[in-house]
PDB file of C-alpha atoms in Angstrom:
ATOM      1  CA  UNK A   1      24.404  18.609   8.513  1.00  0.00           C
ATOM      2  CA  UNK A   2      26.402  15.589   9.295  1.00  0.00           C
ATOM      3  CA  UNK A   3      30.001  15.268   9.607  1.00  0.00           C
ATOM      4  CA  UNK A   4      31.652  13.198   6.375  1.00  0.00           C
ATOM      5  CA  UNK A   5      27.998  13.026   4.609  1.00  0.00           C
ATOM      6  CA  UNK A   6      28.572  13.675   0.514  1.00  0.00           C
ATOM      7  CA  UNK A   7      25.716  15.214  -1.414  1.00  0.00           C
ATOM      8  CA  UNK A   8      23.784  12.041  -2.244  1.00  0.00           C
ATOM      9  CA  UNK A   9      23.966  10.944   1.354  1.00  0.00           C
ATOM     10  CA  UNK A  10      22.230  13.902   2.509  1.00  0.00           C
ATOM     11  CA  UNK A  11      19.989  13.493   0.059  1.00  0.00           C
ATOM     12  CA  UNK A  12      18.717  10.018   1.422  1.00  0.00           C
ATOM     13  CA  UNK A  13      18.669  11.199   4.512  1.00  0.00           C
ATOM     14  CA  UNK A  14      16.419  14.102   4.473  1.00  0.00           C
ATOM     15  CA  UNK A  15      14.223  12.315   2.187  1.00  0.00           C
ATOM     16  CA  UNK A  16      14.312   9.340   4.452  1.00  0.00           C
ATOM     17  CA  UNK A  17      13.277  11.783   7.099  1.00  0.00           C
ATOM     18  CA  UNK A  18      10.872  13.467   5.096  1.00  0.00           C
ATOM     19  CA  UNK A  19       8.966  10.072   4.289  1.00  0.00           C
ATOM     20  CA  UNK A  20       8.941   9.684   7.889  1.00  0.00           C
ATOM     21  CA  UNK A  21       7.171  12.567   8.874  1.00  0.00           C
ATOM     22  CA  UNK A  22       4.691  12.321   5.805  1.00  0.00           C
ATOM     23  CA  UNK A  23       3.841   8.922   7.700  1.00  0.00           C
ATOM     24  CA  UNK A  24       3.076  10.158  10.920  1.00  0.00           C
ATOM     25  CA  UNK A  25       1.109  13.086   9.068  1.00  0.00           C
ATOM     26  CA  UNK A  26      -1.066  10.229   7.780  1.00  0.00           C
ATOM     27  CA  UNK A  27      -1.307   8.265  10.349  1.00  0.00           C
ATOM     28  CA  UNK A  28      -2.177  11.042  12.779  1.00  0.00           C
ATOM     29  CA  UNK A  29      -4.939  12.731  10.420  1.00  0.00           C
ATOM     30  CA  UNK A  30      -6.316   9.048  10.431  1.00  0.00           C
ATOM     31  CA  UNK A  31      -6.650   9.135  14.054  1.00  0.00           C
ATOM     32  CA  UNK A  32      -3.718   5.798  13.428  1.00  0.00           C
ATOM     33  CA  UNK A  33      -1.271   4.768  16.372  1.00  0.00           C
ATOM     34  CA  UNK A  34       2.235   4.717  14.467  1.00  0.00           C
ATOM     35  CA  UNK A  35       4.261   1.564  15.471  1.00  0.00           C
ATOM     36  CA  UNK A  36       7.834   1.521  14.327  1.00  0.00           C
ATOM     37  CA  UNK A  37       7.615   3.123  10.624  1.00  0.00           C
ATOM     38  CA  UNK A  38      11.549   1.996   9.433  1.00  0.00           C
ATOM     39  CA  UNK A  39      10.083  -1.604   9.312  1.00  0.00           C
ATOM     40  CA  UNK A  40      10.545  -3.333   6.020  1.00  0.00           C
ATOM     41  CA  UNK A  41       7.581  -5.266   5.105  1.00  0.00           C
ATOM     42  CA  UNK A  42       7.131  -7.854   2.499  1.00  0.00           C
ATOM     43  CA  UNK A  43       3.978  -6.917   1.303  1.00  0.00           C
ATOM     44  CA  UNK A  44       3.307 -10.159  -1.561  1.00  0.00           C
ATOM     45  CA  UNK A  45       0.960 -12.026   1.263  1.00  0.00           C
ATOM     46  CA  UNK A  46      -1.319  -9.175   1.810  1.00  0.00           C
ATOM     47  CA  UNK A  47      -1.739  -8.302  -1.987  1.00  0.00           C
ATOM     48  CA  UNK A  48      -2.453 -12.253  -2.548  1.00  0.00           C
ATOM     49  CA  UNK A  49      -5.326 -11.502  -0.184  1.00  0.00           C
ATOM     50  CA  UNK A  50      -6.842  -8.833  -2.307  1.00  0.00           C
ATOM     51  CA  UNK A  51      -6.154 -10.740  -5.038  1.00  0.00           C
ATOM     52  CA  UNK A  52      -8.469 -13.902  -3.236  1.00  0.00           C
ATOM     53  CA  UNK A  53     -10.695 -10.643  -2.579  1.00  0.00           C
ATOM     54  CA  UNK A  54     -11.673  -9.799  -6.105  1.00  0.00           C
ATOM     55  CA  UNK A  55     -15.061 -10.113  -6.734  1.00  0.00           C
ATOM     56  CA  UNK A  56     -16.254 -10.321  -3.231  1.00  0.00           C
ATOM     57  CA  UNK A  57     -18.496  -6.606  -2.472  1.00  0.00           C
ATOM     58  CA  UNK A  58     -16.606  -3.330  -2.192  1.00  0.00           C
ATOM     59  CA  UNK A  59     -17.394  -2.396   1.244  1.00  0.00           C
ATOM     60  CA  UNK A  60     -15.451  -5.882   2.724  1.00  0.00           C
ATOM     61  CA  UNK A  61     -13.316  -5.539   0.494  1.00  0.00           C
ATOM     62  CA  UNK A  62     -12.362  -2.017   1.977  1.00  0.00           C
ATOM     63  CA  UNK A  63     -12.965  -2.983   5.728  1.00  0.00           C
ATOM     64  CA  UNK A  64     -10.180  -5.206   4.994  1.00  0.00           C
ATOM     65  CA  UNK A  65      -8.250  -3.153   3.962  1.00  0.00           C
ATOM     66  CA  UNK A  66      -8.787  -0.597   6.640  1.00  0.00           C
ATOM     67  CA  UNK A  67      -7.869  -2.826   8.940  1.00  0.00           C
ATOM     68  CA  UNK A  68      -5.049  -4.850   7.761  1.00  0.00           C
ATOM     69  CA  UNK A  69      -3.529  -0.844   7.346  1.00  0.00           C
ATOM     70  CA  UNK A  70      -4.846  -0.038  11.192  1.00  0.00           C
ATOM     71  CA  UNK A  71      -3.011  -3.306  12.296  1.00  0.00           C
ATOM     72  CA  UNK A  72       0.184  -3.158  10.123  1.00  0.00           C
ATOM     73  CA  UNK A  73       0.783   1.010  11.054  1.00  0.00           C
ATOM     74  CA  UNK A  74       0.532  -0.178  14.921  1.00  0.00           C
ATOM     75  CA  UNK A  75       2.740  -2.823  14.346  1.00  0.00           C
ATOM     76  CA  UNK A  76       0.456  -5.299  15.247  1.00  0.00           C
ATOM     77  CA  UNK A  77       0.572  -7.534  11.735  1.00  0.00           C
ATOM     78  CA  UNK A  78       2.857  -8.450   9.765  1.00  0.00           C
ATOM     79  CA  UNK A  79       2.568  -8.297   6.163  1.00  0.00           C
ATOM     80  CA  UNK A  80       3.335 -11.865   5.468  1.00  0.00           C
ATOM     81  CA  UNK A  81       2.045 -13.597   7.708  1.00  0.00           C
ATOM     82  CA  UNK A  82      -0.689 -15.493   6.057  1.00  0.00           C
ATOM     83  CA  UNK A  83      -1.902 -16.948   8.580  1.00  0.00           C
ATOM     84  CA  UNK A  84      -2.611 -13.656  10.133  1.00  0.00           C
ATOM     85  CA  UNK A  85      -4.092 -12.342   6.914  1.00  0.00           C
ATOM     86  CA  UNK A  86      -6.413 -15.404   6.975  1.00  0.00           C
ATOM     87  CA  UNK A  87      -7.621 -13.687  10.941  1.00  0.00           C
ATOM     88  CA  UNK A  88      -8.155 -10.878   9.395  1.00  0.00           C
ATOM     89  CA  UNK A  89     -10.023 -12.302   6.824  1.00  0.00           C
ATOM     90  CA  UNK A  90     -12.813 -13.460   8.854  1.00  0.00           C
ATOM     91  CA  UNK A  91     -12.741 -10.804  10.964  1.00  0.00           C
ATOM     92  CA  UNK A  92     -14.350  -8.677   8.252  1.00  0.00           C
ATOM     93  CA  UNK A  93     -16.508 -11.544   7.533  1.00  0.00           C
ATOM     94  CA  UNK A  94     -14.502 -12.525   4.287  1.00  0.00           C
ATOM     95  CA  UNK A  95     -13.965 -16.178   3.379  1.00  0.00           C
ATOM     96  CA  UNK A  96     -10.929 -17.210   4.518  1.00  0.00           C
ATOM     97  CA  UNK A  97     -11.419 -20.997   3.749  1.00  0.00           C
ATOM     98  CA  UNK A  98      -8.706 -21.484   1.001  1.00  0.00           C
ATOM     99  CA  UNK A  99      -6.895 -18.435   1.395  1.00  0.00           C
ATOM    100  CA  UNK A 100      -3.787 -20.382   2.728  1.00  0.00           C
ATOM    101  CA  UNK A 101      -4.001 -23.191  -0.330  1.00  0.00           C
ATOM    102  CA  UNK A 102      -4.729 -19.999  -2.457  1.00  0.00           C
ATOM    103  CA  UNK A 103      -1.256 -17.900  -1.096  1.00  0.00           C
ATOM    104  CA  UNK A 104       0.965 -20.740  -1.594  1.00  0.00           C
ATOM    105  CA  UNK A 105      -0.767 -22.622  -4.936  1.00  0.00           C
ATOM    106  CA  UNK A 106      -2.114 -20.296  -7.565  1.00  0.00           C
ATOM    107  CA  UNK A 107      -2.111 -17.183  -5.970  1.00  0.00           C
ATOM    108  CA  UNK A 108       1.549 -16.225  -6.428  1.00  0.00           C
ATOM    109  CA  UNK A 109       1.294 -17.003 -10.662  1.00  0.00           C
ATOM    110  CA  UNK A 110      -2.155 -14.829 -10.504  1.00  0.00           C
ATOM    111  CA  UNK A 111      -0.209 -11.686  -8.791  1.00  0.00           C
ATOM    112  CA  UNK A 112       2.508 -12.447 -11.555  1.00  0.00           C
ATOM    113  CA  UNK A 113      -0.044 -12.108 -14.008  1.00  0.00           C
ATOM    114  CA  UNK A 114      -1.163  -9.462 -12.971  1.00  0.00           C
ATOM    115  CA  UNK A 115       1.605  -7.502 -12.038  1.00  0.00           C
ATOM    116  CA  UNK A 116       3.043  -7.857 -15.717  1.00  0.00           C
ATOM    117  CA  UNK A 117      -0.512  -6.882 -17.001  1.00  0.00           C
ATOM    118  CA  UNK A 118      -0.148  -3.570 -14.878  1.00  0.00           C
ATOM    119  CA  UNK A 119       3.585  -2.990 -16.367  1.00  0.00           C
ATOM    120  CA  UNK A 120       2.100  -3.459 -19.687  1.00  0.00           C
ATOM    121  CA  UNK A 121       0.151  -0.554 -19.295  1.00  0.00           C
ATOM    122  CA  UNK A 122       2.134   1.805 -17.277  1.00  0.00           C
ATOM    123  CA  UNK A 123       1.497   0.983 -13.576  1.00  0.00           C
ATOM    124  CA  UNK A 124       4.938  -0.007 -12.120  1.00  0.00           C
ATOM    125  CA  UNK A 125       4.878   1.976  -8.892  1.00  0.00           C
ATOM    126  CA  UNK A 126       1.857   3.287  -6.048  1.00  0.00           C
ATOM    127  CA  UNK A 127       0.078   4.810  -5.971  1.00  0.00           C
ATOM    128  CA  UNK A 128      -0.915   5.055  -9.575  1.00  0.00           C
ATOM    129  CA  UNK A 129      -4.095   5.929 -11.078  1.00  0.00           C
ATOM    130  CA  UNK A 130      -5.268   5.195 -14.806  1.00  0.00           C
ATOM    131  CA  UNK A 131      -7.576   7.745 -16.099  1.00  0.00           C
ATOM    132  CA  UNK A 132      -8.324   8.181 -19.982  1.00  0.00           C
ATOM    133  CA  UNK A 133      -5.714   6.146 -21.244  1.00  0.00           C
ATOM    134  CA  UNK A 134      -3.217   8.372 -18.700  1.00  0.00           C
ATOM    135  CA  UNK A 135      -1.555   6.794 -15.952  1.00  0.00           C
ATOM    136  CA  UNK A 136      -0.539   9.071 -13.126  1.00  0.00           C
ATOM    137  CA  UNK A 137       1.675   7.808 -10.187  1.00  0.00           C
ATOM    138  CA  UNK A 138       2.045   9.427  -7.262  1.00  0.00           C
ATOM    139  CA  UNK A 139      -0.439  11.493  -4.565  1.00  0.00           C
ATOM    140  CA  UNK A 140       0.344  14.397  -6.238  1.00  0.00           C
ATOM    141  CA  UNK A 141      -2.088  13.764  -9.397  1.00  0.00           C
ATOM    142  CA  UNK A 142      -5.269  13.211  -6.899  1.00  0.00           C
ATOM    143  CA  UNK A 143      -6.305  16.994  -7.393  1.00  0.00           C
ATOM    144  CA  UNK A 144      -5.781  16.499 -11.395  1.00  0.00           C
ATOM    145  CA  UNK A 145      -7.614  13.067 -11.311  1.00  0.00           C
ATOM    146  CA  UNK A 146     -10.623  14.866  -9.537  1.00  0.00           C
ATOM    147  CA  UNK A 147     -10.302  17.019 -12.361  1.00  0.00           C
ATOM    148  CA  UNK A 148     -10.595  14.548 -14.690  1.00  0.00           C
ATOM    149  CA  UNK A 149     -13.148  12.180 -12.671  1.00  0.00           C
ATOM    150  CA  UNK A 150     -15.602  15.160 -12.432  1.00  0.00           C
ATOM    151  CA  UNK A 151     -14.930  16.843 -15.801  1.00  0.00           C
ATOM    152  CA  UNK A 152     -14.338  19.901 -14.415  1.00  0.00           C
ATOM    153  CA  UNK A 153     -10.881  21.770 -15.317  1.00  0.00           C
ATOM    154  CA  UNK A 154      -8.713  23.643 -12.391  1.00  0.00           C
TER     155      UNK A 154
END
């Protein structure tokens, strides 16, 4: 406990805490070097470069991913920088010709778009998964979507 800390203080705390830990669980089962994990991170830049993604094949799509995650956990890469996001663009052997115009023009009214499109139906936080009409938010649900996914019950 902490001296002069009401109910909902503690509350944050150890659920700050918690978070924490569930990070470095992550990160460590991923064989991931955790930078500093209290970071906040704008994180509009990087989903307007899965947005400029779309369409291009799964597997670059998730070796991006992969390693603007690998990057960002270390520390290494910041969320918003675009032009860092455009680096790691071709690094995977994704276009990044555009990307920039893309991020600053009609990227930002796209993500809107789409964004509101996800709120329509029930996605307003992540993870969140939309199975069967069901939308299920949270890490939690993965053993229940695999139940679902595979038709199999329990």
């Amino acid at each position: 406990p902490v001296a002069d800390e009401d109910r909902g203080a503690r509350h944050r705390r150890l659920r700050a805490e918690y978070q924490a830990r569930d990070l470095a669980r992550y990160a460590e089962a991923r064989g991931l070097e955790l930078g500093e994990a209290d970071r906040e991170a704008d994180s509009k830049p990087a989903a307007l470069a899965l947005l400029w993604l779309a369409g291009q094949p799964e597997s670059l799509v998730r070796s991006f991913v992969k390693r603007v995650f690998e990057q960002h956990f270390r520390g290494a890469l910041a969320l918003d920088d675009l032009e860092a996001l455009s680096r790691v663009l071709a690094e995977v052997g994704a276009p990044a010709a555009g990307f920039d115009s893309f991020a600053r023009e009609q990227g930002p009214a796209a993500l809107g778009a789409l964004r509101a499109a996800l709120v329509e139906v029930g996605v307003f936080d992540v993870p969140a998964y939309r199975l069967g009409g069901e939308v299920f938010i949270g890490r939690q649900h993965l053993p229940r979507s695999g139940e679902l996914l595979s038709g199999t019950p329990g």
